[in-house]
GROMACS .gro file of N, CA and C in nm:
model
  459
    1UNK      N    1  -0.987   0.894  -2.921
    1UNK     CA    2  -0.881   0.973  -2.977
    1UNK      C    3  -0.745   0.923  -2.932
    2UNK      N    4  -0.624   0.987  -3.012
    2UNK     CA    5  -0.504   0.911  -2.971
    2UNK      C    6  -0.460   0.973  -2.793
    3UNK      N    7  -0.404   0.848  -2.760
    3UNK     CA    8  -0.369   0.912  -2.668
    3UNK      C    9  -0.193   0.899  -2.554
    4UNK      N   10  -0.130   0.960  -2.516
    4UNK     CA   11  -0.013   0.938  -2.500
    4UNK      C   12   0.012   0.961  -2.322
    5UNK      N   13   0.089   0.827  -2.293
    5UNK     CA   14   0.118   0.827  -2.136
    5UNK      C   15   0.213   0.850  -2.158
    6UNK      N   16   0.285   0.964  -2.077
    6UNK     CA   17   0.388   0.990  -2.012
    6UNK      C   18   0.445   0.954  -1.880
    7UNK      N   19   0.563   0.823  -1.883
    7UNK     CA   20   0.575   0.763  -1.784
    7UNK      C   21   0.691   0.821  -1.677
    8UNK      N   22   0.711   0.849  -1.586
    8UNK     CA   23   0.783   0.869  -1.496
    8UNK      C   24   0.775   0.803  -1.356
    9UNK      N   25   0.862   0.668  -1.336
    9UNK     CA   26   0.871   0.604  -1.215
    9UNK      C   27   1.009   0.619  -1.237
   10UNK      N   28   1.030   0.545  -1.120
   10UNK     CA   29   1.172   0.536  -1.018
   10UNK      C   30   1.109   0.433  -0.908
   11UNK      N   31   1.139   0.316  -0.879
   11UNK     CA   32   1.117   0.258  -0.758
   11UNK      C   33   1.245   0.296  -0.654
   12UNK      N   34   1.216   0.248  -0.518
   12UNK     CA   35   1.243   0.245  -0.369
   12UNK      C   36   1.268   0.410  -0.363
   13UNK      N   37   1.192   0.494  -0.374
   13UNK     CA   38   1.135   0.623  -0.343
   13UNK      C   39   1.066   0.666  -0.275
   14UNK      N   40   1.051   0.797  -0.179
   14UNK     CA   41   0.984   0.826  -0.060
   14UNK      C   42   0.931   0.950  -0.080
   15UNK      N   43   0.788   0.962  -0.083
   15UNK     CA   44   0.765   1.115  -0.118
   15UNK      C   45   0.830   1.228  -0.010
   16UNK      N   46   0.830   1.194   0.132
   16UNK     CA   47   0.912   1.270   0.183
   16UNK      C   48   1.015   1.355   0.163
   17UNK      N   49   1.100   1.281   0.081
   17UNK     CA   50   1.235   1.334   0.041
   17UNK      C   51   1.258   1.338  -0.119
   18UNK      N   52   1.260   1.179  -0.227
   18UNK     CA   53   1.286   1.215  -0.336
   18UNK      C   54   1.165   1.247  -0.459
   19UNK      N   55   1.036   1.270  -0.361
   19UNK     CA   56   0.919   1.353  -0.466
   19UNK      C   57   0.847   1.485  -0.374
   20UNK      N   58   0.954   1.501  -0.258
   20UNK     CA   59   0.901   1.686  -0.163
   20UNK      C   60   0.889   1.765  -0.303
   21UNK      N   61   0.737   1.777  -0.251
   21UNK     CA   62   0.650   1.907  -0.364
   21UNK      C   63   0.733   2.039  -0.279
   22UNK      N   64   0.766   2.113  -0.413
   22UNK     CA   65   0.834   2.266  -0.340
   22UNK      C   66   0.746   2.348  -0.271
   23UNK      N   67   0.631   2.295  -0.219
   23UNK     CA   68   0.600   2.401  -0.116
   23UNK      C   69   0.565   2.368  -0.003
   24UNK      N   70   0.657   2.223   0.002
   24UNK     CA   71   0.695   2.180   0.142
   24UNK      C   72   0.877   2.226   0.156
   25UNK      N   73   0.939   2.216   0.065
   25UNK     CA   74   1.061   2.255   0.050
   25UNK      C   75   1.113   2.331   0.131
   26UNK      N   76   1.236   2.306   0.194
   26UNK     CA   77   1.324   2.372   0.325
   26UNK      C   78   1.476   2.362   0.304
   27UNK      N   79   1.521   2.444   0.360
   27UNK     CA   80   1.687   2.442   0.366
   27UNK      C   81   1.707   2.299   0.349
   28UNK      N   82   1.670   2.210   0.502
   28UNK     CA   83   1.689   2.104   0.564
   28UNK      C   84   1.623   1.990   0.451
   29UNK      N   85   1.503   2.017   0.398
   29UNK     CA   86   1.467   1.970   0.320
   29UNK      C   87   1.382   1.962   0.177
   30UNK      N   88   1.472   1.993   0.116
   30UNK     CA   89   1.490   2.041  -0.073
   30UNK      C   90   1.340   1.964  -0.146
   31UNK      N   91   1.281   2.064  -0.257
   31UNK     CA   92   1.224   1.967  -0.345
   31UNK      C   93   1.255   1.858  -0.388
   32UNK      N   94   1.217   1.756  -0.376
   32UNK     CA   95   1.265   1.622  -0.456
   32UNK      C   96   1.351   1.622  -0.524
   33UNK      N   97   1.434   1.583  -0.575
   33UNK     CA   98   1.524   1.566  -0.753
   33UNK      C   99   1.362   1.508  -0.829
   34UNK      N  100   1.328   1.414  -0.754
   34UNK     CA  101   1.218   1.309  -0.894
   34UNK      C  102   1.104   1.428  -0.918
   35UNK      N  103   1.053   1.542  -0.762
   35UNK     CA  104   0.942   1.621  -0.840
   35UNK      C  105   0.999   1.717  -0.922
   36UNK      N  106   1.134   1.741  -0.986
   36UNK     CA  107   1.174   1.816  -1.048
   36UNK      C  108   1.208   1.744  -1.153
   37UNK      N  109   1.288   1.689  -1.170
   37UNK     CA  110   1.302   1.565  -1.295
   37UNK      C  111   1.211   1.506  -1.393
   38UNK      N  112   1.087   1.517  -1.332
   38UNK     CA  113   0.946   1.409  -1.376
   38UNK      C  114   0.858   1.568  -1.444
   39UNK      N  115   0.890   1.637  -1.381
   39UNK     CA  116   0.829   1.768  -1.374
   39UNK      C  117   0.880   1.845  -1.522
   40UNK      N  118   1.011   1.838  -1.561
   40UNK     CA  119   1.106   1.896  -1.652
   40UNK      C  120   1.097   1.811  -1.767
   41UNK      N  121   1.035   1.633  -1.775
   41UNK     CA  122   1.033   1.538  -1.849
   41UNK      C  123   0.938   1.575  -1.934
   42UNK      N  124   0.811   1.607  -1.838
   42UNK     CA  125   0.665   1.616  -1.863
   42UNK      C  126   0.669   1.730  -1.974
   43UNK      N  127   0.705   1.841  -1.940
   43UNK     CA  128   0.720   1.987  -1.977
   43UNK      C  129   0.800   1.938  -2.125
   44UNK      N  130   0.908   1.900  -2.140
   44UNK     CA  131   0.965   1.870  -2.204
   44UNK      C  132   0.898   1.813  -2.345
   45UNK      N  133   0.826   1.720  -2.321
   45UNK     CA  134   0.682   1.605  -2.415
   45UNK      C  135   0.607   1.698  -2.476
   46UNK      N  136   0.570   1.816  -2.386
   46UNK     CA  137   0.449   1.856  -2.422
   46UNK      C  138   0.494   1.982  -2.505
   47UNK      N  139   0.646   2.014  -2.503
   47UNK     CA  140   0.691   2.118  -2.595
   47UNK      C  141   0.666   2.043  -2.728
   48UNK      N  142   0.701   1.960  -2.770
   48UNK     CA  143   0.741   1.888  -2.887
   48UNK      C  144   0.653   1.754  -2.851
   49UNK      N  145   0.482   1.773  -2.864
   49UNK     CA  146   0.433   1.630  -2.880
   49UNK      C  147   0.440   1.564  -3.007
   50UNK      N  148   0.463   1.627  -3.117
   50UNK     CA  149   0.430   1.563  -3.233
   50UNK      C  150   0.554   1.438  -3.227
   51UNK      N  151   0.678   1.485  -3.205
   51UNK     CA  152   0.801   1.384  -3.140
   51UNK      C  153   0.763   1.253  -3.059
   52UNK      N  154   0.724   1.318  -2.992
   52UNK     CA  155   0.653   1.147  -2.896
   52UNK      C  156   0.539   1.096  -2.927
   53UNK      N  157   0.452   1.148  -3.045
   53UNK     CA  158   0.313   1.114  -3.080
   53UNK      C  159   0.277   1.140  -3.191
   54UNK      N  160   0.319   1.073  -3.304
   54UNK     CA  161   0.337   1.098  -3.417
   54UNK      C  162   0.169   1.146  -3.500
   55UNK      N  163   0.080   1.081  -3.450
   55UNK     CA  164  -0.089   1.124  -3.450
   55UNK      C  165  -0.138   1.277  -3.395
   56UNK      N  166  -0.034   1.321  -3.342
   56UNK     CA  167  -0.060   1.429  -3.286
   56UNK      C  168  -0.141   1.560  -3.403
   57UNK      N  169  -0.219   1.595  -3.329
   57UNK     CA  170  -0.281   1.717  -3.473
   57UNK      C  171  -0.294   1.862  -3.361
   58UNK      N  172  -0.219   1.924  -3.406
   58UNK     CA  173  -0.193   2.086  -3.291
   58UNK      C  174  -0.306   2.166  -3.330
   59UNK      N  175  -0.363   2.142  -3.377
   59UNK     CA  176  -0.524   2.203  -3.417
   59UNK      C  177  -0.562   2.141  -3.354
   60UNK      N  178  -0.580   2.017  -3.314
   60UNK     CA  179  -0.689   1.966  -3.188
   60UNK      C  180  -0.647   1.989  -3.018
   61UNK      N  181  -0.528   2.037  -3.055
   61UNK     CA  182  -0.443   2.047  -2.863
   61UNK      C  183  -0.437   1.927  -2.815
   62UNK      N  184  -0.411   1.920  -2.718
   62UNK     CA  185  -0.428   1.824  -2.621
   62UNK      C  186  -0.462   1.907  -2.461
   63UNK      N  187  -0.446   1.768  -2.384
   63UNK     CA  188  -0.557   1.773  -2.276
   63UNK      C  189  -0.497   1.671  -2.166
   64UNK      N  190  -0.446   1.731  -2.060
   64UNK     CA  191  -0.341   1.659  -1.912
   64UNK      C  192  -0.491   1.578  -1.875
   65UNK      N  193  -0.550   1.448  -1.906
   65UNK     CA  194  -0.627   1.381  -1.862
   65UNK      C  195  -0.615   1.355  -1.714
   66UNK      N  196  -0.500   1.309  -1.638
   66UNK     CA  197  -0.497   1.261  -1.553
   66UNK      C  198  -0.361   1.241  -1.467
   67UNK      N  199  -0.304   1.157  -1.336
   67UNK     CA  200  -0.238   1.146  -1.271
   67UNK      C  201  -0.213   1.051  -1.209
   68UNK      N  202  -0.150   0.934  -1.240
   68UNK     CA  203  -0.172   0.828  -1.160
   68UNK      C  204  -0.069   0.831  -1.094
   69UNK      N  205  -0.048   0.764  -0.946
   69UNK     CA  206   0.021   0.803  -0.824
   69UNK      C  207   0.002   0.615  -0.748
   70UNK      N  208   0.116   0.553  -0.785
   70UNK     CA  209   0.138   0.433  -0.693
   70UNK      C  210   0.269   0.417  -0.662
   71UNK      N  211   0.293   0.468  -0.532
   71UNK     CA  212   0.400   0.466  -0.456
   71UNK      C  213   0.374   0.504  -0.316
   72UNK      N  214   0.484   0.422  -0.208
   72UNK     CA  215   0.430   0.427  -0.096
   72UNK      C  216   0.531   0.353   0.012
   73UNK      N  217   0.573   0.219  -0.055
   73UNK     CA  218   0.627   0.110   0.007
   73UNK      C  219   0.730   0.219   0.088
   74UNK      N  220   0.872   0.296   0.040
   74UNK     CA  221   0.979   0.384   0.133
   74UNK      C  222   0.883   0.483   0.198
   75UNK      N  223   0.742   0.515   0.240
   75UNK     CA  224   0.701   0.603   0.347
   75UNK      C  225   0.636   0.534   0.467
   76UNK      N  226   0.696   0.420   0.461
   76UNK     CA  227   0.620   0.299   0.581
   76UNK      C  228   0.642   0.389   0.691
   77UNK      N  229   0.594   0.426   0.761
   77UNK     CA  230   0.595   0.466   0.909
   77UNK      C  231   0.598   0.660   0.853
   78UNK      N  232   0.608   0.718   0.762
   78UNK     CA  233   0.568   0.843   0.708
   78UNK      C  234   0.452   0.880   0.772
   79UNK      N  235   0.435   0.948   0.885
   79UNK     CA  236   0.332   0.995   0.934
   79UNK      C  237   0.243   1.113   0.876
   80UNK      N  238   0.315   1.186   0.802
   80UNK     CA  239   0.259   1.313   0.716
   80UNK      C  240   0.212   1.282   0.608
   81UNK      N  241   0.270   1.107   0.559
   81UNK     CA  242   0.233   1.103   0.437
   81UNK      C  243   0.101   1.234   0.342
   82UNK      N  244  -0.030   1.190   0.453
   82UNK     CA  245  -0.088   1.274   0.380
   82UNK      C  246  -0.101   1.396   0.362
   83UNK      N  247  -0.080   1.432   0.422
   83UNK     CA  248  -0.048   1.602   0.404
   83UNK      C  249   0.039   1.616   0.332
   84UNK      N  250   0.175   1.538   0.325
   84UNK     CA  251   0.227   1.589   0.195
   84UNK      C  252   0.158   1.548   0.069
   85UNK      N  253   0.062   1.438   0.043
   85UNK     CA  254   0.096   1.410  -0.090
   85UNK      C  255  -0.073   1.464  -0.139
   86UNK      N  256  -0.130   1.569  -0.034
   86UNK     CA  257  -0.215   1.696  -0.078
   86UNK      C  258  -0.140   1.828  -0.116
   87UNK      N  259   0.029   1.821  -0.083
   87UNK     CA  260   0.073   1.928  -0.118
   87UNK      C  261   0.155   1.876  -0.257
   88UNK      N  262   0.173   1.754  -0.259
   88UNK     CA  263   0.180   1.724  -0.378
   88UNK      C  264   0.125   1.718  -0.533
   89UNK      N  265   0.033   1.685  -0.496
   89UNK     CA  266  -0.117   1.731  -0.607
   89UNK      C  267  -0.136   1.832  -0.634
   90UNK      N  268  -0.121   1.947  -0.517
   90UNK     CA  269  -0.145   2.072  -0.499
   90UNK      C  270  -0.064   2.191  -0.640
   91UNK      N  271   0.094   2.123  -0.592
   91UNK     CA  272   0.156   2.146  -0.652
   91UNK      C  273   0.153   2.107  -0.826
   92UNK      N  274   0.147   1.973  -0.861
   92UNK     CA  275   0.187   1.931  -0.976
   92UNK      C  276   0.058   1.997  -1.059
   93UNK      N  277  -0.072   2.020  -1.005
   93UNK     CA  278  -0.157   2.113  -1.080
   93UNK      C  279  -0.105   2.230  -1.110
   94UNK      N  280  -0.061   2.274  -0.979
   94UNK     CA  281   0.013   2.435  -1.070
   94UNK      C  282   0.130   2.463  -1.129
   95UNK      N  283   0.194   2.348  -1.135
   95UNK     CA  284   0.314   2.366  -1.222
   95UNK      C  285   0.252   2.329  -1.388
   96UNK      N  286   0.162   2.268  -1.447
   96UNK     CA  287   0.100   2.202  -1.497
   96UNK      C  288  -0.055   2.330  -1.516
   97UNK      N  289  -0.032   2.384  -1.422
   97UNK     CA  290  -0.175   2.515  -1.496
   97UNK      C  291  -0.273   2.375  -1.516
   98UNK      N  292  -0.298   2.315  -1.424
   98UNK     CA  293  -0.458   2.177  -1.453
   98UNK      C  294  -0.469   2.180  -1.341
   99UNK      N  295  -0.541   2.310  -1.278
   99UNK     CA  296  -0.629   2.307  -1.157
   99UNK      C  297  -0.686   2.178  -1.076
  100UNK      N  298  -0.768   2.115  -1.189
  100UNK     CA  299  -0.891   2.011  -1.137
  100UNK      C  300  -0.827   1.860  -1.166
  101UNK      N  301  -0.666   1.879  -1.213
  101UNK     CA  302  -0.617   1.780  -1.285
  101UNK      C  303  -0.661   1.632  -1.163
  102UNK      N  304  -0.735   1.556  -1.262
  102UNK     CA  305  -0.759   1.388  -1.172
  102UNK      C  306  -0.619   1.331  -1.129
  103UNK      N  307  -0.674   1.290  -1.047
  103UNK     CA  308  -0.569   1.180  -1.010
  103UNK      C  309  -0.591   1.019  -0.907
  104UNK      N  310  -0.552   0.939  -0.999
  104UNK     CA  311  -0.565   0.830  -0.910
  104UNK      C  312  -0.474   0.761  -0.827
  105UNK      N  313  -0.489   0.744  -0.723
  105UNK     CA  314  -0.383   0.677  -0.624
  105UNK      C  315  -0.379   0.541  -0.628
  106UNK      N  316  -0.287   0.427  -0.669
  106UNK     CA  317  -0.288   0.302  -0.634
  106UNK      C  318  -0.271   0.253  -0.478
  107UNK      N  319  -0.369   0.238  -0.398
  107UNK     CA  320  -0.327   0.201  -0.297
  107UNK      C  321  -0.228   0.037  -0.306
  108UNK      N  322  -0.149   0.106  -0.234
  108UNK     CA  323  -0.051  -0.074  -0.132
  108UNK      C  324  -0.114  -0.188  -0.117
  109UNK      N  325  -0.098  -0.252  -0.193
  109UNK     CA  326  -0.144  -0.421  -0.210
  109UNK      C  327  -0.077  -0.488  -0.080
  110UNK      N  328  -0.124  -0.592  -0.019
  110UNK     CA  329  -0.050  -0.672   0.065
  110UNK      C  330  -0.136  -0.759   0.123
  111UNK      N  331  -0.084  -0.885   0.179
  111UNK     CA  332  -0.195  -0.998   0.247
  111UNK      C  333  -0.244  -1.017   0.324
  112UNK      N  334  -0.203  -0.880   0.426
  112UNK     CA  335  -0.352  -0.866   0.558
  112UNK      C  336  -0.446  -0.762   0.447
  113UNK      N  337  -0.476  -0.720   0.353
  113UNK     CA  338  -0.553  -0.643   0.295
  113UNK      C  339  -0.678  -0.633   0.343
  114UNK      N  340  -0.783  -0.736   0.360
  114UNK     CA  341  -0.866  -0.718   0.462
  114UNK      C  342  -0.859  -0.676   0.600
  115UNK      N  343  -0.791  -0.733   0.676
  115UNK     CA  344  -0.735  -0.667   0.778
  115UNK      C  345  -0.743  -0.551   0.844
  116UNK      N  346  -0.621  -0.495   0.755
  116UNK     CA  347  -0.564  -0.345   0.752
  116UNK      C  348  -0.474  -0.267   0.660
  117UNK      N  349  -0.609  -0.274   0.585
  117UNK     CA  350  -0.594  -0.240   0.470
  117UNK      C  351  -0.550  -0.051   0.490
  118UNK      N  352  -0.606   0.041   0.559
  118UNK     CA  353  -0.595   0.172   0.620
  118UNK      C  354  -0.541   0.186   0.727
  119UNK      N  355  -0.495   0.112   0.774
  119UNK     CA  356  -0.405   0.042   0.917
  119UNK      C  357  -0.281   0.144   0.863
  120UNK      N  358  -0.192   0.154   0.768
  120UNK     CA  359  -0.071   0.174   0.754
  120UNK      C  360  -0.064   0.342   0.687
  121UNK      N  361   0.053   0.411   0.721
  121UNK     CA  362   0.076   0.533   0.724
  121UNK      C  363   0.035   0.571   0.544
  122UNK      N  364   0.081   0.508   0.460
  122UNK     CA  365   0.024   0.500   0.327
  122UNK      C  366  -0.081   0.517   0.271
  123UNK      N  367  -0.119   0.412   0.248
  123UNK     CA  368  -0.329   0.385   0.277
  123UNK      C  369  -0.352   0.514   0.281
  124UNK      N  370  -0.360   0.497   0.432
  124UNK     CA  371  -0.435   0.589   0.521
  124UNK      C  372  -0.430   0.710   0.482
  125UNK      N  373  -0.312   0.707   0.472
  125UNK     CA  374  -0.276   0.917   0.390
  125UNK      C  375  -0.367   0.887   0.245
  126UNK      N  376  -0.293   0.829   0.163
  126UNK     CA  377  -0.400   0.826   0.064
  126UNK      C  378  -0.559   0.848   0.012
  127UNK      N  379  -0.622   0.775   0.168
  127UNK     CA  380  -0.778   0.805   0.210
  127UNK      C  381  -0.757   0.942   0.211
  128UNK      N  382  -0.723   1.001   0.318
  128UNK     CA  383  -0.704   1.139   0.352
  128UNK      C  384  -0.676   1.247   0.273
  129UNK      N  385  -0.608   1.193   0.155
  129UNK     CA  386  -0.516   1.304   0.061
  129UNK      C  387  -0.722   1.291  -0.057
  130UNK      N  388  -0.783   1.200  -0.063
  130UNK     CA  389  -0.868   1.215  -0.125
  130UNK      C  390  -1.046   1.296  -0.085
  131UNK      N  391  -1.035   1.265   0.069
  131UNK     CA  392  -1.139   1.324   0.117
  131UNK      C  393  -1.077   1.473   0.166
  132UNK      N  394  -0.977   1.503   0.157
  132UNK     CA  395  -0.915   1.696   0.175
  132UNK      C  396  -1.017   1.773   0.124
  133UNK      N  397  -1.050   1.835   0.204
  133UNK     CA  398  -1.146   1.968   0.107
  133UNK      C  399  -1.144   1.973   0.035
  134UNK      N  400  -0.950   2.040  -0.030
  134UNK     CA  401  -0.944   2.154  -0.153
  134UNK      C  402  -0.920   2.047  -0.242
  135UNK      N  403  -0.897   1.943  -0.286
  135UNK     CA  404  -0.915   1.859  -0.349
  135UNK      C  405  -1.033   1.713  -0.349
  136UNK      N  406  -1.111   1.702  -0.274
  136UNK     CA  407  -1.153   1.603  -0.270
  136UNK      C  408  -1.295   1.651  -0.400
  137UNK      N  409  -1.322   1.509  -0.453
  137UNK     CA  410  -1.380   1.509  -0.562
  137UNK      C  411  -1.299   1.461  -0.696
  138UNK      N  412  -1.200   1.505  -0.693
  138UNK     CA  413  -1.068   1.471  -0.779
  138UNK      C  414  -0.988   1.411  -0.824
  139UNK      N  415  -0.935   1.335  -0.634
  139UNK     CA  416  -0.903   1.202  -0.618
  139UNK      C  417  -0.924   1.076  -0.562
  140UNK      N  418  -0.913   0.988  -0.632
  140UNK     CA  419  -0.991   0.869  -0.591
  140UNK      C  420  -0.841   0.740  -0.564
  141UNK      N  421  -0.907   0.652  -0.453
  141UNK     CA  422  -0.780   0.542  -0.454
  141UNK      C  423  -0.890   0.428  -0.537
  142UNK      N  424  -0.756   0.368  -0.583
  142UNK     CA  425  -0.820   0.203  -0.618
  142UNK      C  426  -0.706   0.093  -0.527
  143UNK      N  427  -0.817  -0.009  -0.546
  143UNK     CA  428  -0.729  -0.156  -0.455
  143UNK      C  429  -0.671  -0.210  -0.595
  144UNK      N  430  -0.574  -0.230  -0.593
  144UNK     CA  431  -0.422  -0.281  -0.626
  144UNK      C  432  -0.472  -0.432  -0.553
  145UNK      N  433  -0.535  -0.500  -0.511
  145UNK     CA  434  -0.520  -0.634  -0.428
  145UNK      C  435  -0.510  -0.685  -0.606
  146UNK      N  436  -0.598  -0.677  -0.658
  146UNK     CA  437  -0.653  -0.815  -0.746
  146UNK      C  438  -0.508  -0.825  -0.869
  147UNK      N  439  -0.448  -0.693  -0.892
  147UNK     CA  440  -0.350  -0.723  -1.041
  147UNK      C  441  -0.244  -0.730  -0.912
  148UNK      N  442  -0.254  -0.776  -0.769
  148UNK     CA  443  -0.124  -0.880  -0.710
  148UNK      C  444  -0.085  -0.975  -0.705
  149UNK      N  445   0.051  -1.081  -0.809
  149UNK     CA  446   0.046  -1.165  -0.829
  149UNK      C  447   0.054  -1.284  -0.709
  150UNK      N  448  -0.066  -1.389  -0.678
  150UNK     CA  449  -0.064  -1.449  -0.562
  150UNK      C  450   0.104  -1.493  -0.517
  151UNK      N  451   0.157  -1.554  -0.618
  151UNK     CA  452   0.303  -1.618  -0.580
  151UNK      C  453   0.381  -1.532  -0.526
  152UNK      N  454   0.339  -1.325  -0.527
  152UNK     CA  455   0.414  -1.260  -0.416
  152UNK      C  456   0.343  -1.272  -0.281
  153UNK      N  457   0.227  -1.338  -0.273
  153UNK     CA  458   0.122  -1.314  -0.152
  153UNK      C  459   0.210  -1.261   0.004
   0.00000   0.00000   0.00000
């Protein structure tokens, strides 16, 4: 069936600060602009899909398939990473009413990859954000090594 990605990046971004899910949100430190922005984009598409998806048939609905999530590089040394980006998921399901909504994480490509590969605050949260209780089953990482072009090695 047809189907339509809705893209929202921004590179050199830190979930810490410019994607804080609001129910980490504090005086000191505000929801994101990007989880609000990406959030208002999304919402936006899905008022008016026939606009962005000309195949669209509103007798058949549609259906939030999924979530893909590759970003990481600005939380180098992010120790919470994972915990936030379980309150991240947490969140973008319920803003989004898609409870069980999938999501895949691109893990961080790089050339100790064998190495230590879960070595780094990223990764590692990532593992973590997928084996969580209240979500695990849901989300899965993939290795990013192989679509890395060697000449960045």
């Amino acid at each position: 069936g047809p189907v339509l990605l809705i893209k929202c990046a921004w590179g050199g971004t830190s979930l810490d600060s410019n994607w804080r899910p609001p129910s980490l949100s504090t005086k000191e430190k505000p929801t994101g602009r990007l989880f609000t922005a990406s959030l208002a984009h999304i919402k936006k598409v899905l008022a008016n899909l026939g606009k962005y998806h000309p195949d669209y048939d509103p007798k058949a609905g549609y259906e939030i398939a999924g979530l893909v999530w590759f970003q990481g590089w600005n939380d180098a040394g992010n120790k919470e990473y994972g915990k936030q980006l379980v309150h991240f998921i947490k969140d973008w399901r319920k803003e989004l009413n898609a409870p069980k909504l999938p999501v895949v994480c691109g893990l961080l490509a790089h050339a100790a990859w064998k190495q230590n590969t879960f070595a780094g605050d990223v990764n590692s949260g990532m593992l973590y954000a997928s084996k969580h209780p209240e979500i695990k089953g849901t989300v899965e990482i993939v290795n990013t090594l192989p679509y890395m072009p060697i000449e960045l090695g």
